[in-house]
Coordinates of C-alpha atoms and ligand atoms in Angstrom, one line a residue:
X1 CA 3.3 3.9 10.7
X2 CA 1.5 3.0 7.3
X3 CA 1.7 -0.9 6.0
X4 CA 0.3 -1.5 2.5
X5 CA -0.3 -5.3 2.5
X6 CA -1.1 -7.4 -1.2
X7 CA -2.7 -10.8 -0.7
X8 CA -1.9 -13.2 -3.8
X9 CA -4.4 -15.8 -5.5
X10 CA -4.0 -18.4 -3.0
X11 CA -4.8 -16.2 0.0
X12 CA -7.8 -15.1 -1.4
X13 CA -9.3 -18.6 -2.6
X14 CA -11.8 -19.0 -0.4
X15 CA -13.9 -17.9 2.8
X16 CA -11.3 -19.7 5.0
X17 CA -8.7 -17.8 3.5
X18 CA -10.2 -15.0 3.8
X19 CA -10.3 -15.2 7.5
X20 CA -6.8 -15.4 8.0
X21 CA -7.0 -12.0 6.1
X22 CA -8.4 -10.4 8.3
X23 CA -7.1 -11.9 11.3
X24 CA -3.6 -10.5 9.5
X25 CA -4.9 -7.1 9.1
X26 CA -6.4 -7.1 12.2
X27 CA -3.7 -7.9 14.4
X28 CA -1.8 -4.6 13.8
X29 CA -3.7 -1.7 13.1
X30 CA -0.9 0.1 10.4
X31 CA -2.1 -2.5 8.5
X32 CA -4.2 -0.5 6.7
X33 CA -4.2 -0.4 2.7
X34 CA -4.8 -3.7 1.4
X35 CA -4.3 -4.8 -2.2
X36 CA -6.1 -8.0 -3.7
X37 CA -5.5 -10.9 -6.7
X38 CA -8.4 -12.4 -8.1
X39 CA -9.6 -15.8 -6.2
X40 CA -6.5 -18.3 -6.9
X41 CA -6.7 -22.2 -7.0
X42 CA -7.9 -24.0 -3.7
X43 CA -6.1 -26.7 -5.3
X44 CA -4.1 -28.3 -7.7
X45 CA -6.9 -29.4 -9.9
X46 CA -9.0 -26.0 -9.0
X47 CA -8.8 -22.9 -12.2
X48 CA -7.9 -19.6 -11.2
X49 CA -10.5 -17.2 -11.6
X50 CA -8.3 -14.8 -13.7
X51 CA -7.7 -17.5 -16.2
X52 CA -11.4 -18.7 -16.7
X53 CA -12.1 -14.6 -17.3
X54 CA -9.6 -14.9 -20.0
X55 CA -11.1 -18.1 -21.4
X56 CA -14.6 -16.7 -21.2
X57 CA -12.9 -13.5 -23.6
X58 CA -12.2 -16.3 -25.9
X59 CA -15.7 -17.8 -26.2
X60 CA -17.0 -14.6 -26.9
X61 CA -14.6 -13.9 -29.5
X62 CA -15.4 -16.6 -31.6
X63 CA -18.9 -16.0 -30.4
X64 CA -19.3 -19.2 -28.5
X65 CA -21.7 -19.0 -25.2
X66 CA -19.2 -18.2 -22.0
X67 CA -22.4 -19.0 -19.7
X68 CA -21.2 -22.0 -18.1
X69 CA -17.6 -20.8 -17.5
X70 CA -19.3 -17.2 -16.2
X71 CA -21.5 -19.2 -13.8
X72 CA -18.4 -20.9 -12.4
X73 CA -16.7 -17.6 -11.6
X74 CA -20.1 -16.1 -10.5
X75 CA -20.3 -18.8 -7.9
X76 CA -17.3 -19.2 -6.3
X77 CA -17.2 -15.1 -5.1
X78 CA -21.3 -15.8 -3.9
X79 CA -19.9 -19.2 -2.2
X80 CA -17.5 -17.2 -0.5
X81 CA -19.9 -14.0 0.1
X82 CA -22.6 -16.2 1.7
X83 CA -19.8 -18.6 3.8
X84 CA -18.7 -14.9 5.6
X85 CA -22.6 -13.7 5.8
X86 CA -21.8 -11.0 4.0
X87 CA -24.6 -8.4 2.3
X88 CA -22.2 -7.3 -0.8
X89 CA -24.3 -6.6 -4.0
X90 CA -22.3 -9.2 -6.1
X91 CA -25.7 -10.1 -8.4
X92 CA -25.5 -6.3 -9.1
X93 CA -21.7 -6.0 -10.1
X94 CA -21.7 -9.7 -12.0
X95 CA -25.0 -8.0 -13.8
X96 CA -22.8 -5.2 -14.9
X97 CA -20.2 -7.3 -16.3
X98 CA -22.9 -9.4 -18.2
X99 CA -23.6 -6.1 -20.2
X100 CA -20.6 -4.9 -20.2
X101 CA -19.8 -8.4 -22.4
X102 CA -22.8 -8.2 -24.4
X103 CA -21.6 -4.4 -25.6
X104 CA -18.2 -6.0 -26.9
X105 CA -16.1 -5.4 -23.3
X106 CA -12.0 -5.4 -24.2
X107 CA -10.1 -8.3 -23.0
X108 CA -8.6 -6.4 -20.3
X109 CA -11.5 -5.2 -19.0
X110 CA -13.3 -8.7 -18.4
X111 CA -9.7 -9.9 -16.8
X112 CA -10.0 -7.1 -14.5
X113 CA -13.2 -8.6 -13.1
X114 CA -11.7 -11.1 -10.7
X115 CA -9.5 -8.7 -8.4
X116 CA -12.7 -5.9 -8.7
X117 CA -15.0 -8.4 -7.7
X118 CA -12.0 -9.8 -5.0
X119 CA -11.6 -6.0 -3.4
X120 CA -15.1 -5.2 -3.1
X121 CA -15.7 -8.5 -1.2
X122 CA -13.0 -7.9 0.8
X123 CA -13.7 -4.6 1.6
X124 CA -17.2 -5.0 3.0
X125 CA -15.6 -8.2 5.0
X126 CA -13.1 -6.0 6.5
X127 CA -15.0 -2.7 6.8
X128 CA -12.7 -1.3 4.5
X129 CA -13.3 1.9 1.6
X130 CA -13.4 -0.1 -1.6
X131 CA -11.1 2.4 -4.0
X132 CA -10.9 1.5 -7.8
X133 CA -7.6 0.6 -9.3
X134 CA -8.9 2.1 -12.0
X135 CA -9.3 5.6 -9.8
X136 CA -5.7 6.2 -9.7
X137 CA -3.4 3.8 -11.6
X138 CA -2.9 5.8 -15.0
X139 CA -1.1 3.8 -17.7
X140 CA 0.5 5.3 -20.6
X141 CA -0.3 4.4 -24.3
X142 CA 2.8 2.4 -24.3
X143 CA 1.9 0.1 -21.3
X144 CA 4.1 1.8 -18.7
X145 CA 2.9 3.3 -15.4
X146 CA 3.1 7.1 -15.3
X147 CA 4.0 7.4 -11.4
X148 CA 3.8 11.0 -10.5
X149 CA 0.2 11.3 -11.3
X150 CA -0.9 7.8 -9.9
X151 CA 0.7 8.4 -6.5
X152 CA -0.5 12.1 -6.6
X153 CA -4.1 11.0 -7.2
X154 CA -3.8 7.7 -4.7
X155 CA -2.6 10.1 -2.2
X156 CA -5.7 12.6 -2.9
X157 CA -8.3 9.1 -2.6
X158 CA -6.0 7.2 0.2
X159 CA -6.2 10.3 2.7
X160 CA -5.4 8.1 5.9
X161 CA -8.7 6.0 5.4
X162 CA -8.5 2.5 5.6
X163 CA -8.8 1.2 1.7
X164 CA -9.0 -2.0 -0.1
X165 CA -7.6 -1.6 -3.8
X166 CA -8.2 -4.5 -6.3
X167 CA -4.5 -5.6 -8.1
X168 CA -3.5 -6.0 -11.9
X169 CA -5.1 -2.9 -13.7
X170 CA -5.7 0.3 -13.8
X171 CA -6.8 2.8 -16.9
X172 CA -5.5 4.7 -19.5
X173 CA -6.5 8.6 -19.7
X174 CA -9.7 7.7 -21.4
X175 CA -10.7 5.9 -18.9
X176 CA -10.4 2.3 -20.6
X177 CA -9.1 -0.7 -18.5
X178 CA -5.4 -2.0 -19.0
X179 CA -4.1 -4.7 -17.0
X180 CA -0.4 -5.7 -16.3
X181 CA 1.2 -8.9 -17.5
X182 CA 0.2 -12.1 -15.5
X183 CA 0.9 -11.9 -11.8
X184 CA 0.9 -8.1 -11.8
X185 CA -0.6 -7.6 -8.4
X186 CA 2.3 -7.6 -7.5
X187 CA 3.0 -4.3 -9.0
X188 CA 0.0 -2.5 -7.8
X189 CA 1.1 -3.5 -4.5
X190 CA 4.4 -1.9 -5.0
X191 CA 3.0 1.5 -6.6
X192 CA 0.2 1.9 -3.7
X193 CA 3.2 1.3 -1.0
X194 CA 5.5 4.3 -2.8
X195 CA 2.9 6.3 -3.8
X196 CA 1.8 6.5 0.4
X197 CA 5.6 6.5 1.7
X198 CA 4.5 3.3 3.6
X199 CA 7.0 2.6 6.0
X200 CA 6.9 -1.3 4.7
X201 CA 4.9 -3.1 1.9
X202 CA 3.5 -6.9 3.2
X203 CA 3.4 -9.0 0.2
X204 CA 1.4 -12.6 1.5
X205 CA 1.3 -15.3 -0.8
X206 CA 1.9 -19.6 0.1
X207 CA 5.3 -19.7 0.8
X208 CA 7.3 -18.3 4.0
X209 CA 9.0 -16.1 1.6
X210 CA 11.4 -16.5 -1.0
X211 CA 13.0 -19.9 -0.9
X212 CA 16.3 -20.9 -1.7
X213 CA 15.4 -22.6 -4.6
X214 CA 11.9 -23.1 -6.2
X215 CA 10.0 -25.7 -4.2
X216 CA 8.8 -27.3 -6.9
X217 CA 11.9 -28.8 -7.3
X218 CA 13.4 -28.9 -4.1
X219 CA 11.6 -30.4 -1.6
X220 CA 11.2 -28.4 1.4
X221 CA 13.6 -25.6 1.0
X222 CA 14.8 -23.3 3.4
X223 CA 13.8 -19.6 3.4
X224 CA 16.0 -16.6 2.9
X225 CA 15.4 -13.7 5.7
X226 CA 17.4 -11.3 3.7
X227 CA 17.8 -10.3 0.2
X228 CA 19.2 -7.1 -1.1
X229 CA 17.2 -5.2 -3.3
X230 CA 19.6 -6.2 -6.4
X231 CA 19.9 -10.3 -5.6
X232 CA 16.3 -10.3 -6.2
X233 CA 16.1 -8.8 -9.4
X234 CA 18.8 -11.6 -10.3
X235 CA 17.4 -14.4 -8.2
X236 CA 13.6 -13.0 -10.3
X237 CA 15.5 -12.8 -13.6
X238 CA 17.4 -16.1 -13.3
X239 CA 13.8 -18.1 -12.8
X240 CA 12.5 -17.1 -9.2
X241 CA 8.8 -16.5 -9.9
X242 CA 7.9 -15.9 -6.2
X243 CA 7.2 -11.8 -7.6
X244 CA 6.4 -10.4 -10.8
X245 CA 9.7 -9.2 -12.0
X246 CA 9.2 -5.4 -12.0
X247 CA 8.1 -5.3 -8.4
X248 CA 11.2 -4.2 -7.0
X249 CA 11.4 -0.6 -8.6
X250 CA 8.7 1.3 -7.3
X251 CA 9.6 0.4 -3.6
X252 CA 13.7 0.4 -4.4
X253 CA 13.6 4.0 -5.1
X254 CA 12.3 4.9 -1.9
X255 CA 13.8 2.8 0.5
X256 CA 10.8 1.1 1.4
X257 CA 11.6 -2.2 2.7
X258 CA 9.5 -5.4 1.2
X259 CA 8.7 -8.4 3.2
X260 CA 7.2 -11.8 1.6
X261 CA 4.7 -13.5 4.1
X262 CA 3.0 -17.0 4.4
X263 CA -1.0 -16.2 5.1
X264 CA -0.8 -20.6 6.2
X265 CA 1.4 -19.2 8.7
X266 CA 1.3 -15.7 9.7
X267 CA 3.8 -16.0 12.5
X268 CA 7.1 -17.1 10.1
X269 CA 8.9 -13.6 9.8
X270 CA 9.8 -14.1 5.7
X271 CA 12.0 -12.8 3.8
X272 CA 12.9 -9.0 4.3
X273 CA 14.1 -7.5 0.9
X274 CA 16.1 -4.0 1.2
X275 CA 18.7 -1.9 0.0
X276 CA 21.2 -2.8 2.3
X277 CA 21.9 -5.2 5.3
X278 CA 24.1 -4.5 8.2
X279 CA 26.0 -7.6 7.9
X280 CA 27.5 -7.8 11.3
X281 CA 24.6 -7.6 12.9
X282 CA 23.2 -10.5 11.2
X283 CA 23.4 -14.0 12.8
X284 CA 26.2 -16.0 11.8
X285 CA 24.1 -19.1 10.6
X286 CA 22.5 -16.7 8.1
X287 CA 25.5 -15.7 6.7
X288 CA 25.5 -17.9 4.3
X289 CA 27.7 -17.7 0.8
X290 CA 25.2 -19.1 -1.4
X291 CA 21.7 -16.9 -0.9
X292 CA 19.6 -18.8 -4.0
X293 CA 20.2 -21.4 -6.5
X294 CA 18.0 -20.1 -9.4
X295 CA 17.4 -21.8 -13.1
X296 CA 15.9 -21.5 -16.3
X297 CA 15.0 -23.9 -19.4
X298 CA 14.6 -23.9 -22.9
X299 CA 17.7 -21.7 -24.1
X300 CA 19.5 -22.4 -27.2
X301 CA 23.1 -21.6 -27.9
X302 CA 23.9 -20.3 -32.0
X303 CA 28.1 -21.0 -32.3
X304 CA 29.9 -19.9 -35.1
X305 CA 33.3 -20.9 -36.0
X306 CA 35.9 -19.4 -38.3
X307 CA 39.6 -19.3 -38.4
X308 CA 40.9 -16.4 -37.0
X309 CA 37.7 -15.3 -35.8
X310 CA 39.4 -13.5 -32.9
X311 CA 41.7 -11.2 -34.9
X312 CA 38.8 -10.5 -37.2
X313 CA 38.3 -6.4 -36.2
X314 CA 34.3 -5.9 -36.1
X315 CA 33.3 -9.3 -36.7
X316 CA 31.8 -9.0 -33.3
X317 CA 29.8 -6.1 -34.0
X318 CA 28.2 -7.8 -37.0
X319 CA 27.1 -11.0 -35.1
X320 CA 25.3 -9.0 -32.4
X321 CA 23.9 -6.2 -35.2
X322 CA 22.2 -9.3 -37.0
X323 CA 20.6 -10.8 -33.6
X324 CA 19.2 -7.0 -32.6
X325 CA 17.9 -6.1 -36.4
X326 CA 16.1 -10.0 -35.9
X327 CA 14.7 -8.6 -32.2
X328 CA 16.7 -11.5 -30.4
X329 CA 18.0 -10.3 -26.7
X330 CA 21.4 -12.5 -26.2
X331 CA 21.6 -13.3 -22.4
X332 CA 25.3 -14.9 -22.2
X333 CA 28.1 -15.0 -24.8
X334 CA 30.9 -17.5 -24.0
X335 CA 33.7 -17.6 -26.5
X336 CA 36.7 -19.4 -27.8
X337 CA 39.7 -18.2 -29.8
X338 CA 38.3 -19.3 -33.2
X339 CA 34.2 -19.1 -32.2
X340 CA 31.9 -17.5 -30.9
X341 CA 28.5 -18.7 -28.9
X342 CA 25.1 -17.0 -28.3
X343 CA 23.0 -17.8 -25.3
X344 CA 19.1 -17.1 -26.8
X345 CA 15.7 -18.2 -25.7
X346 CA 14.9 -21.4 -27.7
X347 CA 11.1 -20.2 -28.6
X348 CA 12.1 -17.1 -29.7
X349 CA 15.3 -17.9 -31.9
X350 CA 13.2 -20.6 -33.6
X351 CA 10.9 -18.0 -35.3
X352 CA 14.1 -16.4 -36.5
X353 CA 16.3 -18.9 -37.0
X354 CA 16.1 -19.1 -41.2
X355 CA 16.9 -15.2 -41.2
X356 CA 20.0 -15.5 -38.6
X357 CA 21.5 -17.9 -40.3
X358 CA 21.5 -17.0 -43.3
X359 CA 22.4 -12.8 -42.8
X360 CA 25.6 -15.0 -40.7
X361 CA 26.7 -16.7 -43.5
X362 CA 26.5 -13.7 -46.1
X363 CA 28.1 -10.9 -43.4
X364 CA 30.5 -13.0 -41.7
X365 CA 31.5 -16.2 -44.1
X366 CA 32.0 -18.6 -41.1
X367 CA 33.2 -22.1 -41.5
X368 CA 30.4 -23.7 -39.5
X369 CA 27.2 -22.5 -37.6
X370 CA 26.4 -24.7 -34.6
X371 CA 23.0 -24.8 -33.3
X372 CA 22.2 -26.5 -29.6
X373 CA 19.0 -26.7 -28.5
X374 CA 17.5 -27.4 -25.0
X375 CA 20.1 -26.0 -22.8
X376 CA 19.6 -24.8 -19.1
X377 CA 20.9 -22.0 -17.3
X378 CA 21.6 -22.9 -13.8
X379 CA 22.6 -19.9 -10.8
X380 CA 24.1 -19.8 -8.2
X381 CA 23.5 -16.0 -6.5
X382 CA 25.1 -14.3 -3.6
X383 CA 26.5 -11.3 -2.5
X384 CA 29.3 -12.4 -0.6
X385 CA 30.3 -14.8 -3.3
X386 CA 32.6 -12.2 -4.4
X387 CA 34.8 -13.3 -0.9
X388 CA 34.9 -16.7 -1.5
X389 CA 37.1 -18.1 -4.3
X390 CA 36.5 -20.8 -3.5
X391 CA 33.1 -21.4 -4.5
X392 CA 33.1 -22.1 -8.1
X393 CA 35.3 -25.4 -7.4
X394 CA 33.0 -26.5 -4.9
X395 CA 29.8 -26.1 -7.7
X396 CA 32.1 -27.8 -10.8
X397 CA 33.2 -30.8 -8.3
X398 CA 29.5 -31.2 -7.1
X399 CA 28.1 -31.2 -10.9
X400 CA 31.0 -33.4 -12.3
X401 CA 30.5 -35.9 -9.3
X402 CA 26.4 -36.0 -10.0
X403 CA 27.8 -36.9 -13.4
X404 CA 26.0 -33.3 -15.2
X405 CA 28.0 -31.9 -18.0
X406 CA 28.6 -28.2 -17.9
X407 CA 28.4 -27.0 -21.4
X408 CA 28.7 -23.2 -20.6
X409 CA 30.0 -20.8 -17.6
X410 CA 29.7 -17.3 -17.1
X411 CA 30.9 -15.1 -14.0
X412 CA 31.7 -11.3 -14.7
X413 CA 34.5 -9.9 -12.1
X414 CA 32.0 -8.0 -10.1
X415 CA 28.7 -10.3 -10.8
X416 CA 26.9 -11.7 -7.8
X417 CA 26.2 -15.0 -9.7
X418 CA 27.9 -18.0 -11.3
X419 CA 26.1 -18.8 -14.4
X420 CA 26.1 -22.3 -15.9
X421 CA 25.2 -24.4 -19.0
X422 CA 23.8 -27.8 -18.6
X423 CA 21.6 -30.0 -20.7
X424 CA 17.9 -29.6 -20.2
X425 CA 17.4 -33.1 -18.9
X426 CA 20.0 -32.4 -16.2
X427 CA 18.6 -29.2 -15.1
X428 CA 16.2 -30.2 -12.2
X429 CA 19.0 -32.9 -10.5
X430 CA 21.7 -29.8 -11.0
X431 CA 19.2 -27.3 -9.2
X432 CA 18.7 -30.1 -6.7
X433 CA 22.8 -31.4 -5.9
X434 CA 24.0 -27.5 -5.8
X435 CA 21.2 -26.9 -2.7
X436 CA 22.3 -29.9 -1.3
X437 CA 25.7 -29.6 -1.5
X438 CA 25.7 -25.5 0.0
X439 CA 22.3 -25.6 2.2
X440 CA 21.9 -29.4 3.7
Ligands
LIG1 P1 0.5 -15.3 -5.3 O1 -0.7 -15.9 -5.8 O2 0.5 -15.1 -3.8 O3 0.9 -14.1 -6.0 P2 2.4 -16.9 -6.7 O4 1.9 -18.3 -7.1 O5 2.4 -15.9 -7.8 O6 1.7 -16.4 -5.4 O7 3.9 -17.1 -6.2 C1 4.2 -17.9 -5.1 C2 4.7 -19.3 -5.6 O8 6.0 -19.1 -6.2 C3 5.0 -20.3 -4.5 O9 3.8 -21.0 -4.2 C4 6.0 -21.2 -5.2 O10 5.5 -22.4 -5.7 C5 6.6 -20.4 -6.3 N1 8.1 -20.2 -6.2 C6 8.9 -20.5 -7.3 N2 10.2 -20.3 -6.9 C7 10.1 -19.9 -5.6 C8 11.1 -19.5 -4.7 N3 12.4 -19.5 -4.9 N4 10.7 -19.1 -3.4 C9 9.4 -19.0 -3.1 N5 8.4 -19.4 -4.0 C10 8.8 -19.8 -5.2
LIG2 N1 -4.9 -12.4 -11.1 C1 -3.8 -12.0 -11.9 C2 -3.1 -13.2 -12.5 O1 -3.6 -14.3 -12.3 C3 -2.9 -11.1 -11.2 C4 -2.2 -11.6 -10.0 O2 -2.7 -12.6 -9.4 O3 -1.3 -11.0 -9.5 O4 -2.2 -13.1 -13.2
LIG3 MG1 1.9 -13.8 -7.9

């Protein structure tokens, strides 16, 4: 039995937290890979180290001292060094960085810094190997994680030892850092659990796994024990931002079964994400037809009306040929007999929006282009959905008796979700009246 295990910011925050760390690892000994984030906030007011790494980047850029920001990093990992009475050369690593920055050190590299600095802590705390991410996670030139020779050399370094690996980068073949996108931890978690066949991979973060809706707008919400592999990429893609989105497919293709933990309160089982449930032999109060209500803001909708539209042969084809050539992804595209609407991201159709309209009015002639801005997608996402007609009434009455307007709905025949449109100011209260009105 082989459990890789990935603590989040929050669990590794301070010397406190980092005694419910090891208490975790401790308690079962297949706990035995361990993969770290940088020290998170210890509260709401508190930075993250990772972001005051990538503000100190900044001062150096425009070649403005970084000294009081690097003293606040260098403190908190000897606060939390000296709280456990721990030896660790930290003046000797943070004395490496310093040059490291004086000789022009890349972005990446200085973000890197927090989870190195987390894992070698950790590791001496623990009695743990300390193995660098930067050992075995190759990226490619284009950014993406080549697999086979990662796992093969994590494999070669791993060799049933007891390791601590530090999250978010790795290196490129010439040995320079790269780092994922925000939050990737998450992804060196997944990659360090298929490259050793683990037989599960412990993700602990703040939360007792992944809530039925986000907490920050629900108060209190309940958790989900089990999620299928695919209703978490929807639930992530639709606004959960419990994971970092590409988690899932490293530990998807081999079966290995993910499970989001609470380090507050080890004993709360999670959330178990797999393939596949046996859903008789779940409880019937967890069968529930309604797994997550999900949501995301700032969308904008382009319509464009015509007469005859409909009959128009390849009309179609043009509008989406001049959203791809302007590098604008369409998410939903609800239409009527005489017009046509595009669901885009708000930010990203503004930089564009001169060049769309007009390549749409010289291709297509239309008799009116609509822009709406600040719309909100709102989800509700459930496998056995698909059973129940008579969910969507139940969501349209609850909405329309809240008094929200639903400007735009989208279920496919086979889709897992029902997708709808409602004004940005409405989209908290509509997240909040379609929990109550399937969990409470
Ligand atoms: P970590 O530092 O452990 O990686 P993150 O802050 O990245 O943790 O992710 C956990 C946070 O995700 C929670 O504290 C919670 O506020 C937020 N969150 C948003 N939506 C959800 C959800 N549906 N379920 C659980 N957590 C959610
Ligand atoms: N420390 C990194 C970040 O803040 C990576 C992570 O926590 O997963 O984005
Ligand atoms: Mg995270």
């Amino acid at each position: 039995m082989l459990k890789v295990l990935k603590f989040g910011g929050s669990s590794m925050a301070s010397a406190e937290q980092y005694a419910k760390v090891k208490a975790i690892v401790e308690e079962d000994g297949s706990r035995s890979v361990v993969v770290v984030s940088a020290a998170g906030k210890r509260n709401k007011e508190d930075h993250k180290i990772t972001d005051l790494l990538y503000l100190c980047h900044a001062h150096m850029k425009y070649g403005v001292s970084c000294d009081s920001v690097f003293g606040m990093i260098a403190r908190r990992y000897l606060e939390i060094r000296d709280a456990l009475g721990l030896k660790t050369d930290l003046e000797g690593a943070l004395d490496r960085i310093r040059a490291d920055m004086e000789n022009g050190m890349s972005e990446a590299a200085l973000a890197s810094r927090g989870e190195y600095l987390s894992a070698l802590l950790m590791a001496d705390y623990l009695g743990f190997d300390f193995v660098d991410a930067a050992d075995w996670l190759r990226f490619r030139m284009d950014g993406t994680v080549d697999r086979e020779w990662s796992y093969e050399a994590l494999k070669n370094l791993a060799k049933g030892r007891h390791i601590v690996i530090p999250g978010f980068y790795g290196s490129l073949a010439d040995g320079s850092i790269r780092t994922f996108t925000r939050g990737g931890s998450d992804i060196t978690g997944a990659l360090a659990a298929a490259a050793l066949d683990a037989d599960v991979y412990e993700n602990w973060t703040d939360v007792s796994g992944v809530l039925m809706a986000d907490p920050r707008i629900v108060e209190d919400p309940q958790s989900i024990p089990h999620l299928t592999y695919s209703e978490l990429r929807e639930l992530s893609y639709l606004g959960f931002q419990v994971l970092h989105e590409d988690t899932i497919f490293p530990v998807a293709e081999k079966n290995i079964p993910l499970n989001i933990r609470n380090t507050n309160d080890p004993s709360h089982p999670g959330t178990v994400i797999m393939e596949h449930f046996d859903e008789d032999a779940e409880p019937t109060d967890e069968r529930r037809f309604i797994t997550g209500i999900a949501g995301k803001k700032d969308y904008s909708v382009v319509t464009i009306s015509k007469r005859g539209l409909s009959s128009e042969v390849g009309a179609v084809r043009k509008v989406f040929e001049i959203f791809e050539n302007n590098g604008l992804a369409v998410e939903y595209t609800p239409n009527g007999i005489d017009s046509f609407s595009l669901v885009v991201s708000g930010a990203k159709l503004e930089k564009v929006l001169h060049s769309i309209v007009s390549q749409l009015e010289e291709k297509l002639a239309p008799d009116e282009i609509q822009v709406t801005k600040d719309l909100a997608i709102v989800a509700a996402v459930g496998r056995r959905m698909l059973d129940r007609p008579e969910i969507p009434g139940r969501i349209f009455s609850a909405l329309g008796e809240a008094g929200i307007q639903i400007r735009l709905i989208s279920q496919g025949p086979r889709e897992v979700n029902v997708i709808l449109g409602v004004d940005g100011k409405d989209f908290a209260t509509a997240v909040r009246v379609l929990y109550n009105s399937f969990v409470k």
